[in-house]
């Protein structure tokens, strides 16, 4: 209903003409010194001003059956009164200067916006068309026509500024805001006549996100009042925060008029959430009800992050200092305006009686009533009991937000807004005809001032004030610079707004946020709270996003085998190179441990010890055979081949040592051919012995001359010939693709296997296959000779030795293929030793037994019994 009322009134006001150029010759002021504390003051150019002196309007019943009552408000803000007085101060200061706007004087026409869109639209129209608001301002100026304002300084709220701009936009009337920060206002298509001395929220959002990133806060409660300012700010924050993986635990917008049910529901969400850091886009006036409910529900664990709208507001401290201690927020740049403090304190009872704004402030501050007070607003329940002011009250005797000039931030923006307009008017007034910026080189009109021309000059204006270079971008926004403020409790319990850092948008992106002072957070010291959906994943783990939840909610999964993560919150694990392996913490890759069968390890010691024992035993048997070479047992079993066999067997035992130790290319090229040739010699000797036994008994048949074809020379030649075939295979193998030492990286383990690659698999298996062929042939012949007379027949022993040989090497093949690393080598060595011991024991142990333990059997008559 109020919106409908304001719309109807707007049309009525527009019908009267926006820019009436009728100017009253009388100066309309509110009783008192018109140079200082009046709210309308004439000049060649009258600047309009809108300030939210009151907020939280009391709703009224619009029945349309009677004239609506004037609006009343719940609260009055001395802070806005200071902003208004700063505008008056700046206008007076400029009028006194000789170097700026010397040929024009400035006036002002200031109204209360009530922080209310309908009232703001009405009063902005009254400012630009000069019409009075009957019965509103005072007693002496009810119907006086005032000079129209070609430009308005205001409003504080982004939402109200948007409404005013949409109303005045068709007339290209410039609006310069000192506190509206919504990034939406940078849209020149929708708001072409808007400028501001307040940085855009786009920069504040970047600063806030950098702040959260600095403290590693990734789980944030995002709240705000349901206005354009908060909606656009939250929208931009959610978009910007994604770049740093910062997630909203919840996004809540609460209505301007909070009901008890709504505020309870709101605080319940804050209480139940795991987020301990809450960002609030609002002004202080909308936080009272929420903070009151937080105290009632004992919600005291929150770290508040204030938007610039309330980052330096002291209104909340008196009632909620215990909840807000440690609050952080970015505040616009602070400045010291010379003489402003003394100007503000020049307020006494006679001056306060001239205006209902000043009367209201005086009575609210000193809790007394003025004689003839113009104040029609009563905000305190005990106001009826106030006594009459005695005139001795003084602002110098007490602290008030109005006279506090220690944190001039918004006030400084107001100051810069006035100077922006003054410099633009100065440029217009000093323009040389023919060199102007408009058609045919014309300059801007000074009488009357055309708003669209003034807007052009304002957009081109750059100036310096109080040591700051004030510049604007193409959107009419100033270059952003913020102070990071920390709410700390002073020794006397008062609020100390401590600057602990700053954000400067003109610096490099990674250096734009600087924190140079200790930050005190409520009950948490300097470290601050943790606000995480999931705790950071340590090095050695990776993040796995929880299904259906924001990116900040994740599980920490250990890196897989062979992978590491060397920083916290890694999304993926890194695979170590083939030569490296993760350490126990899986946070770095370290060189793999080299694995090979060494002489020092237990398995290597056992194998080389057994090999040495085998070689020593073989040589001992060789010594026995040489010593007893003339005895029947030795002579009767082909002594020459036996001695050769023992020599070759000792070589087999010793060659197994080449499989132990760190492989090298040369060692690998010696190892396999030596193994193949040594066993070929052994099996060739056994084969020759078997053939000799078989042929010897066949030679006893009448008319047989077989033995002349298999004498000692032929036996040696057969051994050499069979071995040459193996040697030829090895030569071809070494020529085409020889074995070599390699680092085996195929297996995912902490060890790097150093092994001999056979090079040619065909060559390797041909060597083994040829040994197997000789052994098979030997076994077959020995099997044929097994039933020949025992005393000179080794066939049975050869058969058993070949059975052991086959058992060992048939078992070797699957085990060799299925094992890896040093165990493969150990299997190979074991097969060599086992087969060599099998031959040694089966063929030579019975003979040694007779020679050494049964010498009576080692006689010719005993041998010839059968």
Short mmCIF file of C-alpha atoms in Angstrom, two decimals, residues 101 319 389 398 522 614 629:
data_model
loop_
_atom_site.label_atom_id
_atom_site.label_comp_id
_atom_site.label_asym_id
_atom_site.label_seq_id
_atom_site.Cartn_x
_atom_site.Cartn_y
_atom_site.Cartn_z
CA UNK A 101 34.96 27.68 -7.81
CA UNK A 319 24.61 -3.96 23.72
CA UNK A 389 17.44 20.50 29.41
CA UNK A 398 30.75 12.97 26.63
CA UNK A 522 37.14 -13.45 20.49
CA UNK A 614 79.99 -78.86 -3.32
CA UNK A 629 93.37 -94.70 -9.73
#
